[in-house]
Amino acid sequence: MELRRSQADIPQADQYLLDTRDREDFTHTDPWRVLRIQSEFVEGFGTLAELGPAISVFGSARTRPGTVHYDIAEQIGRLLVEQNFAVITGGGPGSMEAANKGASEAGGLSVGLGIELPFEQGLNDWVDLGINFRYFFARKTMFVKYAQGFIVLPGGLGTMDELFEAMVLVQTQKVTSFPIVLVGSSFWSPLIDWVKSTLLGEGMIAEADLDLVSVVDTAAEAVDHIMAGLSDRNGRRRPPTESM
């Protein structure tokens, strides 16, 4: 389902789910929503079950074509396909569109996992295999379940949410460890410095948690770090990398 113009202003499924106000309409009750949630998981699992090796690429929907970050995302999509990976994005514009474009033009499988929002609507034109979700948590499950690693370009709150969720899942061993690569040292350095000085400095994380992510500046470095991280996970020797 895609909502545009006036229809985009209606309450969203996530809003209905998290809103505690009473509604008598059966289609707005929690038991009914369980069936809707189940259907999203069934569709996601069924559609992506035979996807094969894939990397999830996150980044801002506001990144403009022709900018450095857009060009890097496009290069990342192409390079991942050359390494026989499918590319999974949020299916929207900006960095997501760029990664999908690079993957599609390289002849690989370009996947978009969209979300019902009152803005940034619709899957971009470079998505070959797309699913639209109502619920963020169902969508996030697909990002993690079907990816062997994450590449994260500069972005806003949604990108930060996806990044930190991935880090928590690895830290708590809820998933088999996979590489997480941040692209753009000038963008990410202030955050990394804060993590070191404040979170680590005040004992909120362990020093080993600093190794959860690596920071690079080019598309080639990002894909190289993904390959190195997967080699390390599979028990083969991994070349030195720069982490936090």
PDB file of C-alpha atoms in Angstrom:
ATOM      1  CA  MET A   1       0.000   0.000   0.000  1.00  0.00           C
ATOM      2  CA  GLU A   2       1.249   3.484  -0.881  1.00  0.00           C
ATOM      3  CA  LEU A   3      -0.289   6.666   0.514  1.00  0.00           C
ATOM      4  CA  ARG A   4       0.164   9.987  -1.254  1.00  0.00           C
ATOM      5  CA  ARG A   5      -1.139  13.553  -1.044  1.00  0.00           C
ATOM      6  CA  SER A   6      -4.240  13.828   1.194  1.00  0.00           C
ATOM      7  CA  GLN A   7      -4.232  10.116   1.951  1.00  0.00           C
ATOM      8  CA  ALA A   8      -0.790  10.405   3.503  1.00  0.00           C
ATOM      9  CA  ASP A   9      -2.322  12.431   6.359  1.00  0.00           C
ATOM     10  CA  ILE A  10      -4.448   9.577   7.721  1.00  0.00           C
ATOM     11  CA  PRO A  11      -3.211   7.841  10.895  1.00  0.00           C
ATOM     12  CA  GLN A  12      -0.604   5.168  10.246  1.00  0.00           C
ATOM     13  CA  ALA A  13      -0.686   1.545  11.352  1.00  0.00           C
ATOM     14  CA  ASP A  14       2.162   2.072  13.826  1.00  0.00           C
ATOM     15  CA  GLN A  15       0.283   5.040  15.287  1.00  0.00           C
ATOM     16  CA  TYR A  16      -2.852   2.964  15.761  1.00  0.00           C
ATOM     17  CA  LEU A  17      -0.830   0.174  17.378  1.00  0.00           C
ATOM     18  CA  LEU A  18       0.974   2.427  19.851  1.00  0.00           C
ATOM     19  CA  ASP A  19      -1.975   4.715  20.625  1.00  0.00           C
ATOM     20  CA  THR A  20      -3.633   3.757  23.931  1.00  0.00           C
ATOM     21  CA  ARG A  21      -6.925   5.532  23.254  1.00  0.00           C
ATOM     22  CA  ASP A  22      -9.918   3.209  22.955  1.00  0.00           C
ATOM     23  CA  ARG A  23     -11.436   2.532  19.542  1.00  0.00           C
ATOM     24  CA  GLU A  24     -14.480   0.332  19.056  1.00  0.00           C
ATOM     25  CA  ASP A  25     -13.922  -0.444  15.373  1.00  0.00           C
ATOM     26  CA  PHE A  26     -12.771  -4.084  15.251  1.00  0.00           C
ATOM     27  CA  THR A  27     -10.164  -3.342  12.578  1.00  0.00           C
ATOM     28  CA  HIS A  28      -8.484  -0.996  15.055  1.00  0.00           C
ATOM     29  CA  THR A  29      -8.307  -3.467  17.940  1.00  0.00           C
ATOM     30  CA  ASP A  30      -5.130  -5.204  19.028  1.00  0.00           C
ATOM     31  CA  PRO A  31      -6.276  -8.787  18.238  1.00  0.00           C
ATOM     32  CA  TRP A  32      -7.043  -7.739  14.661  1.00  0.00           C
ATOM     33  CA  ARG A  33      -3.672  -6.039  14.367  1.00  0.00           C
ATOM     34  CA  VAL A  34      -1.958  -9.299  15.326  1.00  0.00           C
ATOM     35  CA  LEU A  35      -3.257 -10.776  12.081  1.00  0.00           C
ATOM     36  CA  ARG A  36      -1.995  -7.790  10.110  1.00  0.00           C
ATOM     37  CA  ILE A  37       1.404  -8.028  11.780  1.00  0.00           C
ATOM     38  CA  GLN A  38       1.508 -11.756  11.059  1.00  0.00           C
ATOM     39  CA  SER A  39       0.725 -11.098   7.408  1.00  0.00           C
ATOM     40  CA  GLU A  40       3.673  -8.701   7.138  1.00  0.00           C
ATOM     41  CA  PHE A  41       6.076 -11.284   8.524  1.00  0.00           C
ATOM     42  CA  VAL A  42       4.648 -13.988   6.262  1.00  0.00           C
ATOM     43  CA  GLU A  43       4.975 -11.765   3.186  1.00  0.00           C
ATOM     44  CA  GLY A  44       8.499 -10.708   4.120  1.00  0.00           C
ATOM     45  CA  PHE A  45       9.716 -14.216   4.875  1.00  0.00           C
ATOM     46  CA  GLY A  46       8.063 -15.641   1.777  1.00  0.00           C
ATOM     47  CA  THR A  47       9.401 -12.955  -0.547  1.00  0.00           C
ATOM     48  CA  LEU A  48      12.966 -12.922   0.753  1.00  0.00           C
ATOM     49  CA  ALA A  49      13.469 -16.581   1.655  1.00  0.00           C
ATOM     50  CA  GLU A  50      15.515 -17.307  -1.468  1.00  0.00           C
ATOM     51  CA  LEU A  51      17.271 -13.952  -1.640  1.00  0.00           C
ATOM     52  CA  GLY A  52      20.769 -15.320  -1.103  1.00  0.00           C
ATOM     53  CA  PRO A  53      23.710 -13.338   0.328  1.00  0.00           C
ATOM     54  CA  ALA A  54      22.782  -9.677   0.791  1.00  0.00           C
ATOM     55  CA  ILE A  55      24.015  -6.487   2.433  1.00  0.00           C
ATOM     56  CA  SER A  56      21.722  -3.840   3.897  1.00  0.00           C
ATOM     57  CA  VAL A  57      22.651  -0.253   3.009  1.00  0.00           C
ATOM     58  CA  PHE A  58      21.251   2.552   5.176  1.00  0.00           C
ATOM     59  CA  GLY A  59      21.351   6.303   4.600  1.00  0.00           C
ATOM     60  CA  SER A  60      19.350   9.490   4.344  1.00  0.00           C
ATOM     61  CA  ALA A  61      16.332   9.887   2.090  1.00  0.00           C
ATOM     62  CA  ARG A  62      17.352  13.542   1.769  1.00  0.00           C
ATOM     63  CA  THR A  63      20.666  12.906   0.032  1.00  0.00           C
ATOM     64  CA  ARG A  64      20.549  14.626  -3.353  1.00  0.00           C
ATOM     65  CA  PRO A  65      21.684  13.146  -6.687  1.00  0.00           C
ATOM     66  CA  GLY A  66      25.067  14.493  -7.691  1.00  0.00           C
ATOM     67  CA  THR A  67      26.330  14.857  -4.117  1.00  0.00           C
ATOM     68  CA  VAL A  68      29.312  12.973  -2.755  1.00  0.00           C
ATOM     69  CA  HIS A  69      27.211  10.732  -0.519  1.00  0.00           C
ATOM     70  CA  TYR A  70      24.823   9.863  -3.350  1.00  0.00           C
ATOM     71  CA  ASP A  71      27.701   8.945  -5.657  1.00  0.00           C
ATOM     72  CA  ILE A  72      29.348   6.796  -2.970  1.00  0.00           C
ATOM     73  CA  ALA A  73      26.077   4.979  -2.284  1.00  0.00           C
ATOM     74  CA  GLU A  74      25.707   4.250  -5.982  1.00  0.00           C
ATOM     75  CA  GLN A  75      29.271   2.914  -6.125  1.00  0.00           C
ATOM     76  CA  ILE A  76      28.602   0.747  -3.062  1.00  0.00           C
ATOM     77  CA  GLY A  77      25.577  -0.814  -4.744  1.00  0.00           C
ATOM     78  CA  ARG A  78      27.626  -1.652  -7.824  1.00  0.00           C
ATOM     79  CA  LEU A  79      30.611  -3.017  -5.888  1.00  0.00           C
ATOM     80  CA  LEU A  80      28.424  -5.233  -3.710  1.00  0.00           C
ATOM     81  CA  VAL A  81      26.868  -6.787  -6.804  1.00  0.00           C
ATOM     82  CA  GLU A  82      30.351  -7.436  -8.164  1.00  0.00           C
ATOM     83  CA  GLN A  83      30.961  -9.412  -4.959  1.00  0.00           C
ATOM     84  CA  ASN A  84      27.751 -11.396  -5.639  1.00  0.00           C
ATOM     85  CA  PHE A  85      25.606  -9.716  -3.007  1.00  0.00           C
ATOM     86  CA  ALA A  86      22.053  -8.512  -3.343  1.00  0.00           C
ATOM     87  CA  VAL A  87      21.550  -4.973  -2.051  1.00  0.00           C
ATOM     88  CA  ILE A  88      18.796  -4.219   0.484  1.00  0.00           C
ATOM     89  CA  THR A  89      17.710  -0.648   1.252  1.00  0.00           C
ATOM     90  CA  GLY A  90      14.696   1.081   2.732  1.00  0.00           C
ATOM     91  CA  GLY A  91      13.481   1.557  -0.830  1.00  0.00           C
ATOM     92  CA  GLY A  92      13.137   5.324  -0.615  1.00  0.00           C
ATOM     93  CA  PRO A  93      14.916   8.234  -2.287  1.00  0.00           C
ATOM     94  CA  GLY A  94      18.365   9.644  -1.504  1.00  0.00           C
ATOM     95  CA  SER A  95      21.116   7.252  -0.498  1.00  0.00           C
ATOM     96  CA  MET A  96      18.690   4.336  -0.683  1.00  0.00           C
ATOM     97  CA  GLU A  97      17.835   5.142  -4.286  1.00  0.00           C
ATOM     98  CA  ALA A  98      21.516   5.518  -5.128  1.00  0.00           C
ATOM     99  CA  ALA A  99      22.448   2.107  -3.709  1.00  0.00           C
ATOM    100  CA  ASN A 100      19.502   0.482  -5.497  1.00  0.00           C
ATOM    101  CA  LYS A 101      20.505   2.206  -8.716  1.00  0.00           C
ATOM    102  CA  GLY A 102      24.094   1.007  -8.503  1.00  0.00           C
ATOM    103  CA  ALA A 103      22.968  -2.541  -7.823  1.00  0.00           C
ATOM    104  CA  SER A 104      20.362  -2.589 -10.583  1.00  0.00           C
ATOM    105  CA  GLU A 105      22.638  -1.083 -13.220  1.00  0.00           C
ATOM    106  CA  ALA A 106      25.321  -3.636 -12.315  1.00  0.00           C
ATOM    107  CA  GLY A 107      22.878  -6.431 -13.059  1.00  0.00           C
ATOM    108  CA  GLY A 108      22.336  -7.498  -9.455  1.00  0.00           C
ATOM    109  CA  LEU A 109      19.253  -7.877  -7.313  1.00  0.00           C
ATOM    110  CA  SER A 110      18.087  -4.538  -5.926  1.00  0.00           C
ATOM    111  CA  VAL A 111      15.718  -4.898  -2.945  1.00  0.00           C
ATOM    112  CA  GLY A 112      13.633  -2.182  -1.313  1.00  0.00           C
ATOM    113  CA  LEU A 113      11.825  -2.547   2.013  1.00  0.00           C
ATOM    114  CA  GLY A 114       9.483   0.428   2.156  1.00  0.00           C
ATOM    115  CA  ILE A 115       7.484   1.783   5.075  1.00  0.00           C
ATOM    116  CA  GLU A 116       4.138   3.570   5.374  1.00  0.00           C
ATOM    117  CA  LEU A 117       4.974   7.192   6.173  1.00  0.00           C
ATOM    118  CA  PRO A 118       3.219  10.555   5.721  1.00  0.00           C
ATOM    119  CA  PHE A 119       6.229  11.684   3.648  1.00  0.00           C
ATOM    120  CA  GLU A 120       8.979  10.155   1.477  1.00  0.00           C
ATOM    121  CA  GLN A 121       6.369   7.903  -0.083  1.00  0.00           C
ATOM    122  CA  GLY A 122       6.828   5.128  -2.599  1.00  0.00           C
ATOM    123  CA  LEU A 123       9.602   2.786  -3.632  1.00  0.00           C
ATOM    124  CA  ASN A 124      12.238   4.299  -5.870  1.00  0.00           C
ATOM    125  CA  ASP A 125      12.402   3.336  -9.544  1.00  0.00           C
ATOM    126  CA  TRP A 126      15.544   1.208  -9.102  1.00  0.00           C
ATOM    127  CA  VAL A 127      13.964  -1.376  -6.796  1.00  0.00           C
ATOM    128  CA  ASP A 128      13.605  -4.753  -8.523  1.00  0.00           C
ATOM    129  CA  LEU A 129      12.078  -6.566  -5.559  1.00  0.00           C
ATOM    130  CA  GLY A 130      10.029  -4.442  -3.198  1.00  0.00           C
ATOM    131  CA  ILE A 131       7.867  -4.868  -0.116  1.00  0.00           C
ATOM    132  CA  ASN A 132       5.922  -2.125   1.630  1.00  0.00           C
ATOM    133  CA  PHE A 133       5.483  -2.482   5.395  1.00  0.00           C
ATOM    134  CA  ARG A 134       3.073  -0.880   7.835  1.00  0.00           C
ATOM    135  CA  TYR A 135       5.107  -1.684  10.927  1.00  0.00           C
ATOM    136  CA  PHE A 136       8.676  -0.605  11.556  1.00  0.00           C
ATOM    137  CA  PHE A 137       9.527  -3.645  13.662  1.00  0.00           C
ATOM    138  CA  ALA A 138       8.475  -6.086  10.938  1.00  0.00           C
ATOM    139  CA  ARG A 139      10.545  -4.169   8.397  1.00  0.00           C
ATOM    140  CA  LYS A 140      13.575  -4.056  10.704  1.00  0.00           C
ATOM    141  CA  THR A 141      13.409  -7.811  11.161  1.00  0.00           C
ATOM    142  CA  MET A 142      13.798  -8.258   7.389  1.00  0.00           C
ATOM    143  CA  PHE A 143      16.797  -5.911   7.285  1.00  0.00           C
ATOM    144  CA  VAL A 144      18.581  -8.024   9.865  1.00  0.00           C
ATOM    145  CA  LYS A 145      17.412 -11.531   9.003  1.00  0.00           C
ATOM    146  CA  TYR A 146      18.381 -11.394   5.342  1.00  0.00           C
ATOM    147  CA  ALA A 147      21.619  -9.373   5.508  1.00  0.00           C
ATOM    148  CA  GLN A 148      25.163 -10.554   6.143  1.00  0.00           C
ATOM    149  CA  GLY A 149      26.353  -7.036   6.952  1.00  0.00           C
ATOM    150  CA  PHE A 150      25.414  -3.356   7.137  1.00  0.00           C
ATOM    151  CA  ILE A 151      26.833  -0.331   5.376  1.00  0.00           C
ATOM    152  CA  VAL A 152      25.637   2.946   6.873  1.00  0.00           C
ATOM    153  CA  LEU A 153      25.917   6.265   5.057  1.00  0.00           C
ATOM    154  CA  PRO A 154      25.223   9.663   6.646  1.00  0.00           C
ATOM    155  CA  GLY A 155      21.599  10.036   7.656  1.00  0.00           C
ATOM    156  CA  GLY A 156      19.120  11.297  10.196  1.00  0.00           C
ATOM    157  CA  LEU A 157      17.089   9.767  12.997  1.00  0.00           C
ATOM    158  CA  GLY A 158      15.945   6.755  10.977  1.00  0.00           C
ATOM    159  CA  THR A 159      19.507   5.921  10.004  1.00  0.00           C
ATOM    160  CA  MET A 160      20.673   6.291  13.612  1.00  0.00           C
ATOM    161  CA  ASP A 161      17.864   4.028  14.760  1.00  0.00           C
ATOM    162  CA  GLU A 162      18.864   1.321  12.292  1.00  0.00           C
ATOM    163  CA  LEU A 163      22.558   1.680  13.138  1.00  0.00           C
ATOM    164  CA  PHE A 164      22.190   1.430  16.905  1.00  0.00           C
ATOM    165  CA  GLU A 165      19.710  -1.420  16.685  1.00  0.00           C
ATOM    166  CA  ALA A 166      22.221  -3.378  14.599  1.00  0.00           C
ATOM    167  CA  MET A 167      24.970  -2.616  17.125  1.00  0.00           C
ATOM    168  CA  VAL A 168      22.787  -3.720  20.047  1.00  0.00           C
ATOM    169  CA  LEU A 169      21.868  -6.992  18.331  1.00  0.00           C
ATOM    170  CA  VAL A 170      25.545  -7.795  17.776  1.00  0.00           C
ATOM    171  CA  GLN A 171      26.588  -6.626  21.248  1.00  0.00           C
ATOM    172  CA  THR A 172      23.950  -8.762  22.967  1.00  0.00           C
ATOM    173  CA  GLN A 173      24.604 -11.721  20.641  1.00  0.00           C
ATOM    174  CA  LYS A 174      21.010 -11.768  19.458  1.00  0.00           C
ATOM    175  CA  VAL A 175      22.421 -12.245  15.962  1.00  0.00           C
ATOM    176  CA  THR A 176      25.539 -13.874  14.611  1.00  0.00           C
ATOM    177  CA  SER A 177      28.129 -11.127  14.508  1.00  0.00           C
ATOM    178  CA  PHE A 178      28.174  -9.296  11.186  1.00  0.00           C
ATOM    179  CA  PRO A 179      30.244  -6.355   9.967  1.00  0.00           C
ATOM    180  CA  ILE A 180      28.865  -2.827  10.363  1.00  0.00           C
ATOM    181  CA  VAL A 181      30.636  -0.169   8.307  1.00  0.00           C
ATOM    182  CA  LEU A 182      30.085   3.587   8.576  1.00  0.00           C
ATOM    183  CA  VAL A 183      30.927   5.663   5.505  1.00  0.00           C
ATOM    184  CA  GLY A 184      32.120   9.248   5.919  1.00  0.00           C
ATOM    185  CA  SER A 185      34.621   9.905   8.719  1.00  0.00           C
ATOM    186  CA  SER A 186      33.879  13.649   8.853  1.00  0.00           C
ATOM    187  CA  PHE A 187      30.183  12.895   9.453  1.00  0.00           C
ATOM    188  CA  TRP A 188      30.623  10.055  11.948  1.00  0.00           C
ATOM    189  CA  SER A 189      33.707  11.256  13.884  1.00  0.00           C
ATOM    190  CA  PRO A 190      31.801  13.505  16.335  1.00  0.00           C
ATOM    191  CA  LEU A 191      29.483  10.626  17.204  1.00  0.00           C
ATOM    192  CA  ILE A 192      32.389   8.207  17.596  1.00  0.00           C
ATOM    193  CA  ASP A 193      34.224  10.709  19.800  1.00  0.00           C
ATOM    194  CA  TRP A 194      31.140  11.041  22.010  1.00  0.00           C
ATOM    195  CA  VAL A 195      30.800   7.259  22.272  1.00  0.00           C
ATOM    196  CA  LYS A 196      34.425   7.025  23.386  1.00  0.00           C
ATOM    197  CA  SER A 197      34.486   9.990  25.747  1.00  0.00           C
ATOM    198  CA  THR A 198      31.032   9.648  27.289  1.00  0.00           C
ATOM    199  CA  LEU A 199      29.658   6.121  26.913  1.00  0.00           C
ATOM    200  CA  LEU A 200      33.003   4.402  27.415  1.00  0.00           C
ATOM    201  CA  GLY A 201      34.346   7.121  29.690  1.00  0.00           C
ATOM    202  CA  GLU A 202      31.436   6.723  32.101  1.00  0.00           C
ATOM    203  CA  GLY A 203      31.440   2.938  31.910  1.00  0.00           C
ATOM    204  CA  MET A 204      28.188   2.616  29.969  1.00  0.00           C
ATOM    205  CA  ILE A 205      29.781   0.300  27.391  1.00  0.00           C
ATOM    206  CA  ALA A 206      32.773  -1.996  27.339  1.00  0.00           C
ATOM    207  CA  GLU A 207      35.920  -1.171  25.410  1.00  0.00           C
ATOM    208  CA  ALA A 208      35.256  -4.171  23.172  1.00  0.00           C
ATOM    209  CA  ASP A 209      32.043  -2.490  22.034  1.00  0.00           C
ATOM    210  CA  LEU A 210      34.156   0.049  20.159  1.00  0.00           C
ATOM    211  CA  ASP A 211      34.989  -2.725  17.704  1.00  0.00           C
ATOM    212  CA  LEU A 212      31.364  -3.153  16.653  1.00  0.00           C
ATOM    213  CA  VAL A 213      31.757  -0.711  13.765  1.00  0.00           C
ATOM    214  CA  SER A 214      34.418   0.421  11.326  1.00  0.00           C
ATOM    215  CA  VAL A 215      34.657   3.884   9.747  1.00  0.00           C
ATOM    216  CA  VAL A 216      35.773   4.424   6.148  1.00  0.00           C
ATOM    217  CA  ASP A 217      35.574   7.125   3.490  1.00  0.00           C
ATOM    218  CA  THR A 218      35.181   5.378   0.140  1.00  0.00           C
ATOM    219  CA  ALA A 219      32.888   2.816  -1.434  1.00  0.00           C
ATOM    220  CA  ALA A 220      35.786   0.457  -2.101  1.00  0.00           C
ATOM    221  CA  GLU A 221      36.895   0.610   1.539  1.00  0.00           C
ATOM    222  CA  ALA A 222      33.347  -0.053   2.710  1.00  0.00           C
ATOM    223  CA  VAL A 223      32.977  -3.196   0.610  1.00  0.00           C
ATOM    224  CA  ASP A 224      36.502  -4.351   1.522  1.00  0.00           C
ATOM    225  CA  HIS A 225      35.613  -4.064   5.210  1.00  0.00           C
ATOM    226  CA  ILE A 226      32.430  -6.027   4.650  1.00  0.00           C
ATOM    227  CA  MET A 227      34.383  -8.814   2.965  1.00  0.00           C
ATOM    228  CA  ALA A 228      37.027  -8.781   5.704  1.00  0.00           C
ATOM    229  CA  GLY A 229      34.385  -8.881   8.411  1.00  0.00           C
ATOM    230  CA  LEU A 230      32.650 -11.840   6.818  1.00  0.00           C
ATOM    231  CA  SER A 231      35.958 -13.654   6.502  1.00  0.00           C
ATOM    232  CA  ASP A 232      36.589 -13.044  10.189  1.00  0.00           C
ATOM    233  CA  ARG A 233      33.122 -14.318  11.101  1.00  0.00           C
ATOM    234  CA  ASN A 234      33.705 -17.475   9.113  1.00  0.00           C
ATOM    235  CA  GLY A 235      36.919 -18.197  10.947  1.00  0.00           C
ATOM    236  CA  ARG A 236      39.393 -17.124   8.288  1.00  0.00           C
ATOM    237  CA  ARG A 237      42.160 -14.619   8.820  1.00  0.00           C
ATOM    238  CA  ARG A 238      41.006 -11.032   8.652  1.00  0.00           C
ATOM    239  CA  PRO A 239      43.256  -8.160   7.581  1.00  0.00           C
ATOM    240  CA  PRO A 240      43.666  -5.254  10.018  1.00  0.00           C
ATOM    241  CA  THR A 241      40.825  -2.717  10.005  1.00  0.00           C
ATOM    242  CA  GLU A 242      40.213   0.632  11.622  1.00  0.00           C
ATOM    243  CA  SER A 243      37.357   0.430  14.079  1.00  0.00           C
ATOM    244  CA  MET A 244      36.019   3.086  16.413  1.00  0.00           C
TER     245      MET A 244
END
